[in-house]
Short mmCIF file of C-alpha atoms in Angstrom, two decimals:
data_model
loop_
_atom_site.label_atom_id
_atom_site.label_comp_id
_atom_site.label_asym_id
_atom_site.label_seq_id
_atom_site.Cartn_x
_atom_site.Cartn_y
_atom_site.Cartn_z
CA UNK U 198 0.00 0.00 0.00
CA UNK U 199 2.74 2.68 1.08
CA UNK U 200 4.79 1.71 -1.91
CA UNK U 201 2.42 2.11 -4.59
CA UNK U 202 1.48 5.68 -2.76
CA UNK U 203 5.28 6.46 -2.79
CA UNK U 204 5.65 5.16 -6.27
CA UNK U 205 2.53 7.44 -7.68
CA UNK U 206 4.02 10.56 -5.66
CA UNK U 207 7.64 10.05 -7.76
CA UNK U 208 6.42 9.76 -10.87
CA UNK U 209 4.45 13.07 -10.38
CA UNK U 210 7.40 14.93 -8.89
CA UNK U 211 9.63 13.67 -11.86
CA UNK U 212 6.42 14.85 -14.57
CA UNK U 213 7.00 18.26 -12.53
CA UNK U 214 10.95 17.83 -12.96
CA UNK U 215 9.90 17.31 -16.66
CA UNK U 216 7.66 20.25 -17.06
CA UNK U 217 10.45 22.56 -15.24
CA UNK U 218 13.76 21.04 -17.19
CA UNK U 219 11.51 21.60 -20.85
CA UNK U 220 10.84 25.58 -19.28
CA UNK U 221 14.26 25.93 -18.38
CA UNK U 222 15.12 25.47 -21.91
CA UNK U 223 12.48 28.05 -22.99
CA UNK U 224 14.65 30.90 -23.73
CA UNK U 225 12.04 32.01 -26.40
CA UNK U 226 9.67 30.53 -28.55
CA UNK U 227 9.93 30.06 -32.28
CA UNK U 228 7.12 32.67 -33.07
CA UNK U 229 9.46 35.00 -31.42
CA UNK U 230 12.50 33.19 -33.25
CA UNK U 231 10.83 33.69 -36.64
CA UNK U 232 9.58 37.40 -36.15
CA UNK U 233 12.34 38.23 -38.45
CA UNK U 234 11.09 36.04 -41.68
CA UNK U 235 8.20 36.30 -43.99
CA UNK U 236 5.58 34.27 -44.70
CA UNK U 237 5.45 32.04 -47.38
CA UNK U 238 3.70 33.33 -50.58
CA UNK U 239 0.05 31.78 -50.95
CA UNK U 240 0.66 28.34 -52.08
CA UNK U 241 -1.53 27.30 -55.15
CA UNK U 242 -0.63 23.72 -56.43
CA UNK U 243 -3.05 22.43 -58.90
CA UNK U 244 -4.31 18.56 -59.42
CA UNK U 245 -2.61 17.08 -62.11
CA UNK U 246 -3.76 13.78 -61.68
CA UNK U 247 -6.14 11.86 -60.22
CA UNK U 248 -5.76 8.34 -60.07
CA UNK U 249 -9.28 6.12 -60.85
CA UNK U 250 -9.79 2.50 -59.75
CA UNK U 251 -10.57 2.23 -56.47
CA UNK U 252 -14.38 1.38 -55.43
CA UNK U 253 -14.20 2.35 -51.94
CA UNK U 254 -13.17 4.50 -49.79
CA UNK U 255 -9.22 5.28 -49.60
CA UNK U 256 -7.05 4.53 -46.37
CA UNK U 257 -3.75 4.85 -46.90
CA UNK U 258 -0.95 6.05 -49.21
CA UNK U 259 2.87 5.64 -49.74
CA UNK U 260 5.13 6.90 -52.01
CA UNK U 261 7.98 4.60 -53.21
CA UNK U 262 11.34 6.34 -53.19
CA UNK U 263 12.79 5.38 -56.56
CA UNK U 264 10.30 6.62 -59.27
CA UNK U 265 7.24 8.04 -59.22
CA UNK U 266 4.91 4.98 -57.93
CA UNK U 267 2.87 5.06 -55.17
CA UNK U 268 0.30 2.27 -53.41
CA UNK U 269 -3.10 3.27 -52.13
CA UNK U 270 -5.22 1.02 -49.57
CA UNK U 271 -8.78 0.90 -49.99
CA UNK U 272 -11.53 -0.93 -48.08
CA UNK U 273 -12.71 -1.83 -51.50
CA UNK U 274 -10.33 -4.64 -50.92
CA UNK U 275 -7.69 -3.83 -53.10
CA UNK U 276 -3.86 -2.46 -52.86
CA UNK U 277 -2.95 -0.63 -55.68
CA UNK U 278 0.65 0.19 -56.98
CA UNK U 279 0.02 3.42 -59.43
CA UNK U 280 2.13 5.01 -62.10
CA UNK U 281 1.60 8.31 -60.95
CA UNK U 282 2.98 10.13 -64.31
CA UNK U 283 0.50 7.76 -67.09
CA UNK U 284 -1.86 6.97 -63.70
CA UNK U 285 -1.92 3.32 -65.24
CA UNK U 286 -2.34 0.62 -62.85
CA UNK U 287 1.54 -1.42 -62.53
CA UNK U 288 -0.47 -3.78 -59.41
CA UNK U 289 -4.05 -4.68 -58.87
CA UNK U 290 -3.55 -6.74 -55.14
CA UNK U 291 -6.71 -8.12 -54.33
CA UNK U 292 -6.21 -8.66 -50.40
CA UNK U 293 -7.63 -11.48 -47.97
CA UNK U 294 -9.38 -8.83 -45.85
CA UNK U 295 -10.95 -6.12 -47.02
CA UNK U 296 -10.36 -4.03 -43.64
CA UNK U 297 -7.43 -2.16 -44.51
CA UNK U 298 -6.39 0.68 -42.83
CA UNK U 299 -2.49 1.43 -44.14
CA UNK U 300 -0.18 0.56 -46.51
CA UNK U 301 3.78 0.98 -46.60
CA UNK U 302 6.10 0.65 -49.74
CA UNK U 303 9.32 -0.84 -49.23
CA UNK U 304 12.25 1.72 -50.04
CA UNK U 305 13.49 -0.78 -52.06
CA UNK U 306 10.96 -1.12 -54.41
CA UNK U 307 10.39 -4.53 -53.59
CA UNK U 308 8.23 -4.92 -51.32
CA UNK U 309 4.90 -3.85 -50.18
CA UNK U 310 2.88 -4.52 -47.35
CA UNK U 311 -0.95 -3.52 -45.31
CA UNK U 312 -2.91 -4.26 -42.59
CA UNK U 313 -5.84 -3.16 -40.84
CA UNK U 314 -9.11 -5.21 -38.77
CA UNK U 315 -7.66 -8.74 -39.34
CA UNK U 316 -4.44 -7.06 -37.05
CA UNK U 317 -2.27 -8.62 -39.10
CA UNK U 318 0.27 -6.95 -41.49
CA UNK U 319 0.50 -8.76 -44.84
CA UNK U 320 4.16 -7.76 -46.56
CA UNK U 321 3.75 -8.58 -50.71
CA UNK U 322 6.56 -9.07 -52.93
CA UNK U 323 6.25 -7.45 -56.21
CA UNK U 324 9.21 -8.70 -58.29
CA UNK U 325 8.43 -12.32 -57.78
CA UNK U 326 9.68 -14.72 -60.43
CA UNK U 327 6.49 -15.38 -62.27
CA UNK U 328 5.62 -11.62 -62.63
CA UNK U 329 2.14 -12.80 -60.25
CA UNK U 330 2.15 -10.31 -56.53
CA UNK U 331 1.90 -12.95 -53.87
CA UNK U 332 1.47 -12.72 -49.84
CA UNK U 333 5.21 -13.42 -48.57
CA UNK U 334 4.58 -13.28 -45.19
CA UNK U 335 1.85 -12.49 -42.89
CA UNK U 336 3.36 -11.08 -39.41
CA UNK U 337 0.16 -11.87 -36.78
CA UNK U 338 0.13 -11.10 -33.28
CA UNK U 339 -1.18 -7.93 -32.49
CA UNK U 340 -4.04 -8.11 -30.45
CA UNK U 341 -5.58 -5.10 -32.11
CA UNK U 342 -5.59 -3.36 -35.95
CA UNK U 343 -2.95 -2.44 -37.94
CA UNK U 344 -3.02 1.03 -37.75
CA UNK U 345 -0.04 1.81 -39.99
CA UNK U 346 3.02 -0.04 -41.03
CA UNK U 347 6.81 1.66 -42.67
CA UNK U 348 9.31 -0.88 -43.88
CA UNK U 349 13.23 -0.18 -42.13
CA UNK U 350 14.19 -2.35 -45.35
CA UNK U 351 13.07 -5.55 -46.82
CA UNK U 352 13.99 -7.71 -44.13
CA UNK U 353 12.15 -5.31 -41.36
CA UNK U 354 9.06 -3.83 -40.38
CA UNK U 355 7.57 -1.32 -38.18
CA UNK U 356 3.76 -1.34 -37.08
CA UNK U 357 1.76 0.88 -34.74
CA UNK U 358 -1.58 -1.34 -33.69
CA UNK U 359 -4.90 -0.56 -31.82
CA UNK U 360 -3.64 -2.73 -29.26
CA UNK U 361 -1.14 0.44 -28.08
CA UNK U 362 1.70 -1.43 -28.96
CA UNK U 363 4.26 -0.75 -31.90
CA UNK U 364 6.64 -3.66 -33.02
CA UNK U 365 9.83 -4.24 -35.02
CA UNK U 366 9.47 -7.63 -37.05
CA UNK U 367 11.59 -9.82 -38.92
CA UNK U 368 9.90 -10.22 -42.28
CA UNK U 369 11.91 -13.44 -42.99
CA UNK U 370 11.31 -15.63 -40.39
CA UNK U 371 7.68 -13.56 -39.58
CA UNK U 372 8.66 -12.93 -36.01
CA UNK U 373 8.68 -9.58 -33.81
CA UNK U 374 11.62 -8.34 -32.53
CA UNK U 375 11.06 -5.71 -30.46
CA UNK U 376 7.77 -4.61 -28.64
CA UNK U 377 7.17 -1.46 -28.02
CA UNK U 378 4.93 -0.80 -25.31
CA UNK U 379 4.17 2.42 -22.98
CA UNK U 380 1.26 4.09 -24.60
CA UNK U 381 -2.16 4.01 -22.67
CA UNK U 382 -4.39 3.85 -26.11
CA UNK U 383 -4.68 2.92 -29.63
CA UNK U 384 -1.46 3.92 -31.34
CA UNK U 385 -3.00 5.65 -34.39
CA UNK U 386 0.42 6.41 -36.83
CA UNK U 387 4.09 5.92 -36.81
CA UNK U 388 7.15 7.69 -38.58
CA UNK U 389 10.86 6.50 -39.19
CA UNK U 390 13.86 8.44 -38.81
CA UNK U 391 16.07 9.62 -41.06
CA UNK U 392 18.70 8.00 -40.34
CA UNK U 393 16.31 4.91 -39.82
CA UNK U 394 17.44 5.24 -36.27
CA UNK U 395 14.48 6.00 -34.47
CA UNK U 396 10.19 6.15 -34.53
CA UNK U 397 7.71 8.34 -33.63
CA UNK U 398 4.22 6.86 -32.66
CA UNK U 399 1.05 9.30 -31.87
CA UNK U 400 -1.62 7.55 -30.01
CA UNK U 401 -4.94 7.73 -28.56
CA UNK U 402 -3.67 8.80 -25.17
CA UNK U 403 -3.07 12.39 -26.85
CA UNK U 404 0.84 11.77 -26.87
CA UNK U 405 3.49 11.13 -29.07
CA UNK U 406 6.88 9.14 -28.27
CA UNK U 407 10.34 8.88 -29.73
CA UNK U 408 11.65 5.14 -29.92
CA UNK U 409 14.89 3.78 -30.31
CA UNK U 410 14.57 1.23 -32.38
CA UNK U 411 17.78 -0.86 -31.46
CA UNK U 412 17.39 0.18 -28.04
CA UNK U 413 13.86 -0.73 -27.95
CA UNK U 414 13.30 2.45 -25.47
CA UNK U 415 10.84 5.09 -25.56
CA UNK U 416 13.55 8.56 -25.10
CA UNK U 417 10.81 11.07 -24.82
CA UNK U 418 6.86 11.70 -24.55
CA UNK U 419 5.53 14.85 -26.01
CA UNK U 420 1.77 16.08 -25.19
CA UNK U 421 0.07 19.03 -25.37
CA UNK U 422 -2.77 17.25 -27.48
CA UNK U 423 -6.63 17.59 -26.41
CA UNK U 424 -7.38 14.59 -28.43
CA UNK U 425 -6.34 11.66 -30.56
CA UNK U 426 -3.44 12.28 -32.47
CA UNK U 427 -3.89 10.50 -35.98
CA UNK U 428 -1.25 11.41 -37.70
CA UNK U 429 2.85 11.91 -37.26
CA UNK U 430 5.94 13.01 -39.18
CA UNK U 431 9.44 13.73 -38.76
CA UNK U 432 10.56 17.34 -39.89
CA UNK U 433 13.01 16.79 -43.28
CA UNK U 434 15.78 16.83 -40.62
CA UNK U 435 15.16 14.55 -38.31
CA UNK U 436 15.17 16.89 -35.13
CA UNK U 437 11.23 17.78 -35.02
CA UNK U 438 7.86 16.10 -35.17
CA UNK U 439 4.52 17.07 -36.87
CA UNK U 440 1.64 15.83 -35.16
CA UNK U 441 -2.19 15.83 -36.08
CA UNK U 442 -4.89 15.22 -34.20
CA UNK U 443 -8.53 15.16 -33.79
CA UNK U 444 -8.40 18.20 -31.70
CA UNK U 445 -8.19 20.13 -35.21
CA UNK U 446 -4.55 21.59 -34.25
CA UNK U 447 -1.38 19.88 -35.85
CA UNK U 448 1.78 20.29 -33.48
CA UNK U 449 5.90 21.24 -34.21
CA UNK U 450 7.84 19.48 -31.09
CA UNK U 451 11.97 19.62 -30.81
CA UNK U 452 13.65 16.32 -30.55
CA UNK U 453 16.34 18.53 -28.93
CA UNK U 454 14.66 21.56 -26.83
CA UNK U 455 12.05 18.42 -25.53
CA UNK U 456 9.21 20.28 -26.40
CA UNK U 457 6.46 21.89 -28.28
CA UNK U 458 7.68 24.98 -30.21
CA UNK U 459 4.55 25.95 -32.62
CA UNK U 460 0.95 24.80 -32.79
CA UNK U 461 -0.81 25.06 -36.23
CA UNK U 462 -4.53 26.43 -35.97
CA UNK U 463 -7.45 28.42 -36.73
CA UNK U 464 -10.40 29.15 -34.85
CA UNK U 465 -12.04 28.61 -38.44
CA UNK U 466 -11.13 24.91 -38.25
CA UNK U 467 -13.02 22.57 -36.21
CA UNK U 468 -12.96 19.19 -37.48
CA UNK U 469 -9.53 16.57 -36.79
CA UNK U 470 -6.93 16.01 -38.91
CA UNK U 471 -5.90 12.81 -40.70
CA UNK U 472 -3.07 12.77 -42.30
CA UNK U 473 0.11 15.26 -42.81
CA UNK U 474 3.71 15.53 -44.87
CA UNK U 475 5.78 17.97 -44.80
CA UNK U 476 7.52 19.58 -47.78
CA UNK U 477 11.40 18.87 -48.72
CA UNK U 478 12.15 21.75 -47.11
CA UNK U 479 10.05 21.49 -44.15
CA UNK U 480 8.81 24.48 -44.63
CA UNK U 481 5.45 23.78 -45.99
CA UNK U 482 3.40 21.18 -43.73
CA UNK U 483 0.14 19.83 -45.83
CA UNK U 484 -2.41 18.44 -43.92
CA UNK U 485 -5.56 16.58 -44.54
CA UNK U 486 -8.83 17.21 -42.38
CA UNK U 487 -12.10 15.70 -42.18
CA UNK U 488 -13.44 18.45 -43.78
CA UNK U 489 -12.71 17.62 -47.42
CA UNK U 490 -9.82 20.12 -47.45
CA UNK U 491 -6.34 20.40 -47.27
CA UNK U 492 -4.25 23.25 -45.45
CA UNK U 493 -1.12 24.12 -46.26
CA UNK U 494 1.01 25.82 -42.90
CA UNK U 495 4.19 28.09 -43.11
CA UNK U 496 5.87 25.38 -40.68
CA UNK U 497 7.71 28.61 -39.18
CA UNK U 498 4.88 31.33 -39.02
CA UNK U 499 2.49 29.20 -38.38
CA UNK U 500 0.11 30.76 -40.98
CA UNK U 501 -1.78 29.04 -43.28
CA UNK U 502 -0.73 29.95 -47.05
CA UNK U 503 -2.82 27.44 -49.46
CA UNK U 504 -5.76 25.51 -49.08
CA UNK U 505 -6.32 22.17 -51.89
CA UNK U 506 -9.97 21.89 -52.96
CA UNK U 507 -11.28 18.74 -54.63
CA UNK U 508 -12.27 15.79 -52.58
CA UNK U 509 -15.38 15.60 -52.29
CA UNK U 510 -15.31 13.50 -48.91
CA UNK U 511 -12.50 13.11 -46.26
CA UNK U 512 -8.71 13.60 -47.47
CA UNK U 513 -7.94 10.02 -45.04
CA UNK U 514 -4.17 10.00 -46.64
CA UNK U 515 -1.50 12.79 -47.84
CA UNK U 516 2.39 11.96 -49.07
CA UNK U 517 5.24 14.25 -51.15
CA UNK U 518 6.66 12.73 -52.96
CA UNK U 519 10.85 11.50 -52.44
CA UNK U 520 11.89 14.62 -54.79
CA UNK U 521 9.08 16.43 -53.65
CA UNK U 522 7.81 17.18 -56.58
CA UNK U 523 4.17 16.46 -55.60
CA UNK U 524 2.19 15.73 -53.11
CA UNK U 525 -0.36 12.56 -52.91
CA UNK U 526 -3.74 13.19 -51.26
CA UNK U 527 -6.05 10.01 -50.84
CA UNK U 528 -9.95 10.55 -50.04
CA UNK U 529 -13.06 8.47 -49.00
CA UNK U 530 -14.37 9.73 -52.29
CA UNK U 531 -12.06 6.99 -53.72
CA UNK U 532 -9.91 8.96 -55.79
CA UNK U 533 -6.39 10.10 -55.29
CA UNK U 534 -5.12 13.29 -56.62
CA UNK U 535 -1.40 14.28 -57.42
CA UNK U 536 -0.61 18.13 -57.15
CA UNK U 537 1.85 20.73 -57.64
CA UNK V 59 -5.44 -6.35 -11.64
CA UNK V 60 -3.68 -7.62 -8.74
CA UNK V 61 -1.77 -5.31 -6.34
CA UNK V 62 1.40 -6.77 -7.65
CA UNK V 63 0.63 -6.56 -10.85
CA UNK V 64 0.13 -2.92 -10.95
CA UNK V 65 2.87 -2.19 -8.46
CA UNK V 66 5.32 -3.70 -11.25
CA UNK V 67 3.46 -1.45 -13.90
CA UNK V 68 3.92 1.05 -11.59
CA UNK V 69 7.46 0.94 -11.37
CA UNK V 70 7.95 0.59 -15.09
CA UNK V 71 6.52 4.27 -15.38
CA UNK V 72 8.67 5.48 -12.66
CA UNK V 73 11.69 4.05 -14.73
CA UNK V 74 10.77 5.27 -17.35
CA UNK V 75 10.12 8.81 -16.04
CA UNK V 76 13.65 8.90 -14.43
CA UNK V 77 14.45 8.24 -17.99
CA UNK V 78 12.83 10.61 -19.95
CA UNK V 79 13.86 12.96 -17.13
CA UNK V 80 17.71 13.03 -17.39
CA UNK V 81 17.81 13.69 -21.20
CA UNK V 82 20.08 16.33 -22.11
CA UNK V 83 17.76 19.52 -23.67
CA UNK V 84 18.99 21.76 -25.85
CA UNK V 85 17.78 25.83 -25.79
CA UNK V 86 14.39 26.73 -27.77
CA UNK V 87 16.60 29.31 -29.31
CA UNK V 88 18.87 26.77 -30.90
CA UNK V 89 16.72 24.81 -32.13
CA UNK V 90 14.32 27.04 -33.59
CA UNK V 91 17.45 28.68 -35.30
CA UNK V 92 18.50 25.35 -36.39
CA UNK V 93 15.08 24.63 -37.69
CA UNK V 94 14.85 27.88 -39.34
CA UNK V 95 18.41 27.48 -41.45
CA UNK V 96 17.49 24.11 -42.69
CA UNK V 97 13.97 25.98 -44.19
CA UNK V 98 16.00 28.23 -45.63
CA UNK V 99 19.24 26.30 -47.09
CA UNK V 100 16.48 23.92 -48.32
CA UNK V 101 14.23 26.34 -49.91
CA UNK V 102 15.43 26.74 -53.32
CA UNK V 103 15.60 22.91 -53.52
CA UNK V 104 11.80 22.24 -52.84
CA UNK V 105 9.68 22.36 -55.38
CA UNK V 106 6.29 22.85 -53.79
CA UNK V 107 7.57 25.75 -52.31
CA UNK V 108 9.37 27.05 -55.22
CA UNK V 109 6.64 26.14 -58.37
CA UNK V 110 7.18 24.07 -60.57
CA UNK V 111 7.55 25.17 -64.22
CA UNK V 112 5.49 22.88 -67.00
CA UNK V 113 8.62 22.37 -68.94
CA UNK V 114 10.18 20.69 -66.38
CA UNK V 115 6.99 19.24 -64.31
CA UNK V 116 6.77 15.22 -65.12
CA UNK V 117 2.80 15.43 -64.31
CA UNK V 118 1.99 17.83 -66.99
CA UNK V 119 1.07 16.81 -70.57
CA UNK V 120 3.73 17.28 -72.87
CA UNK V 121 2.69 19.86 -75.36
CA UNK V 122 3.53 17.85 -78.58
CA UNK V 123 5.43 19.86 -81.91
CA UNK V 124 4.91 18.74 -84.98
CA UNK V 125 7.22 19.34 -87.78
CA UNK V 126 4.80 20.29 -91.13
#
């Protein structure tokens, strides 16, 4: 009894150690920081292309990193590997469940791989020797849904599930290698490093966390959130995170300062986000809210500079492309679009 | 849950607390400043920011010229 009261009492004097190391850092704030800049000019990108096919609503989206194909998730029961330049169809996957909620190319090229109510994550090899896609490995045991899913390379695999775990797998011999446990809800959305180093995993506990990935540690928590947070990214350099959540604000944090330097929103926007990406530069942060639209944010001014009209249902999954070139958006509508 | 149970569970968030505690934290000023050069360095490379021109955008149609 006295140890459990002493143990509750620490951890809320080390959340206050927290709270006062992150302030003691706080020498200004990036509004502050940025005075000195401009904001961005209004950001018009037009659609260039929209992809047809799909017969359902859209999930998920991923760029691959060599050329310009992407795959596209849709509860219509399908995974789809687009040529986004002729839009022709390169893969039609018809998939065992119909339930999916993400989709990851392998930055190889060789590999796909989704997942979603059957909580499993299905990896597909695309160059197999008969030209036909099969199902190379199916990694099961999450005790909740796939909720998204980024290859490390074509031997490993990162996945965020509803049962508020994340794990590292081995895709050859279909086993996990690391668990990585710590947050109280659904973990909604995961990024990779860089450097493939670390992961960032926003959850339904309104947080985000850094993971080492060798490690297998969670290095810091970041909230500030009022609600789900749906959707992550890493800044271009690897030293911030983009979160979006259902609270209708998308958040800047520091890998370095600890903390939250920006929040993106407007009293005009009420309804969550989905899905984000930043631009090459980081400077432009597009993301997609269940209002049909896309914002655009000056990632330093915190203003937002371009708006992209033409869903005509919820924008569910955004991407830039490698060369950033374009930008992806994916919709319930069941279309994709490709802008610049 | 048994006492024991959640004293260990306990535990593991106190560990982990004294973890994320005793990070080393850089100043808001540097980092901002650091996030702010990388925008700008990068700027000229990124094409959403920058436009695109059709000549050299790969997603628009190819005007075609004929010789007659």
């Amino acid at each position: 009894m006295g140890e459990m009261e002493q143990l509750r009492k620490e951890a809320e004097s080390l959340k206050d150690q927290i709270t006062a190391a992150r302030k003691a850092v706080q020498d200004t704030t990036l509004q502050e920081a940025a005075a000195g800049i401009t904001v961005v000019g209004r950001v018009q990108l037009k659609t260039r292309k929209t992809l047809r096919g799909h017969l359902a609503k859209i999930y998920a989206m991923h760029w691959a990193v060599d050329a310009n194909l992407c795959v596209s998730a849709s509860q219509d029961g399908k995974l789809i590997v687009w040529d986004t330049i002729t839009t022709n169809k390169v893969n039609a996957i018809p998939l065992k469940s119909s339930w999916v909620m993400t989709c990851a190319y392998a930055p190889s090229g060789n590999l796909v791989a989704c997942g979603g109510l059957d909580n499993m994550c299905s990896i597909y090899n695309l160059k197999g020797k008969d030209g036909n896609v099969k199902v190379m490995r199916e990694l099961a045991a999450h005790t909740g849904y796939l909720s998204c899913c980024r290859f490390l390379s074509d031997s490993e695999i990162i996945t965020s599930s509803g049962d508020c775990t994340c794990v590292l797998w081995d895709i050859e011999t279909g086993t996990q290698k690391t668990v990585f446990a710590g947050h109280q809800g659904d973990c909604m959305s995961l990024a990779v490093s860089p450097d493939f180093k670390f992961f960032i995993s926003g959850a339904c506990d309104f947080t985000a966390k850094l993971w080492d990935i060798r490690e297998g540690v969670c290095r810091q928590t970041f909230g500030g959130h009022e609600s789900d947070i749906n959707a992550i990214g890493f800044f271009p350099n690897g030293n911030a995170v983009i979160t979006g959540s259902d609270d209708a604000t998308c958040k800047l944090y520091d890998l370095r300062a600890d903390q939250e330097l920006i929040t993106y929103q407007d009293s005009s926007i009420m309804c969550g986000v989905t899905s984000l990406a930043p631009s090459l530069s980081g400077r432009l942060i597009l993301a997609g809210y269940d209002d049909f639209n896309v914002n655009i944010w000056d990632s330093l001014k915190s203003e937002r500079v371009g708006v992209l009209a033409g869903h005509d249902n919820r924008v569910s999954c955004i991407g830039v492309s490698a060369d950033g070139m374009a930008c992806c958006t994916g919709s319930w509508d069941s279309f994709l679009k490709i802008w610049n | 849950m048994s006492s024991s149970s959640s004293l260990v569970a306990m535990k593991k968030v106190v560990h982990q607390l004294r973890f994320e505690a005793s990070i080393n934290r850089v100043k808001v000023s540097q980092a901002a400043a650091d996030l702010q050069q990388f925008c700008i360095q990068n700027a000229t490379q990124d094409p959403l920011l920058t436009g695109v021109s059709s000549s050299t955008n790969p997603f628009r149609p190819q005007k075609v010229c004929s010789f007659l």
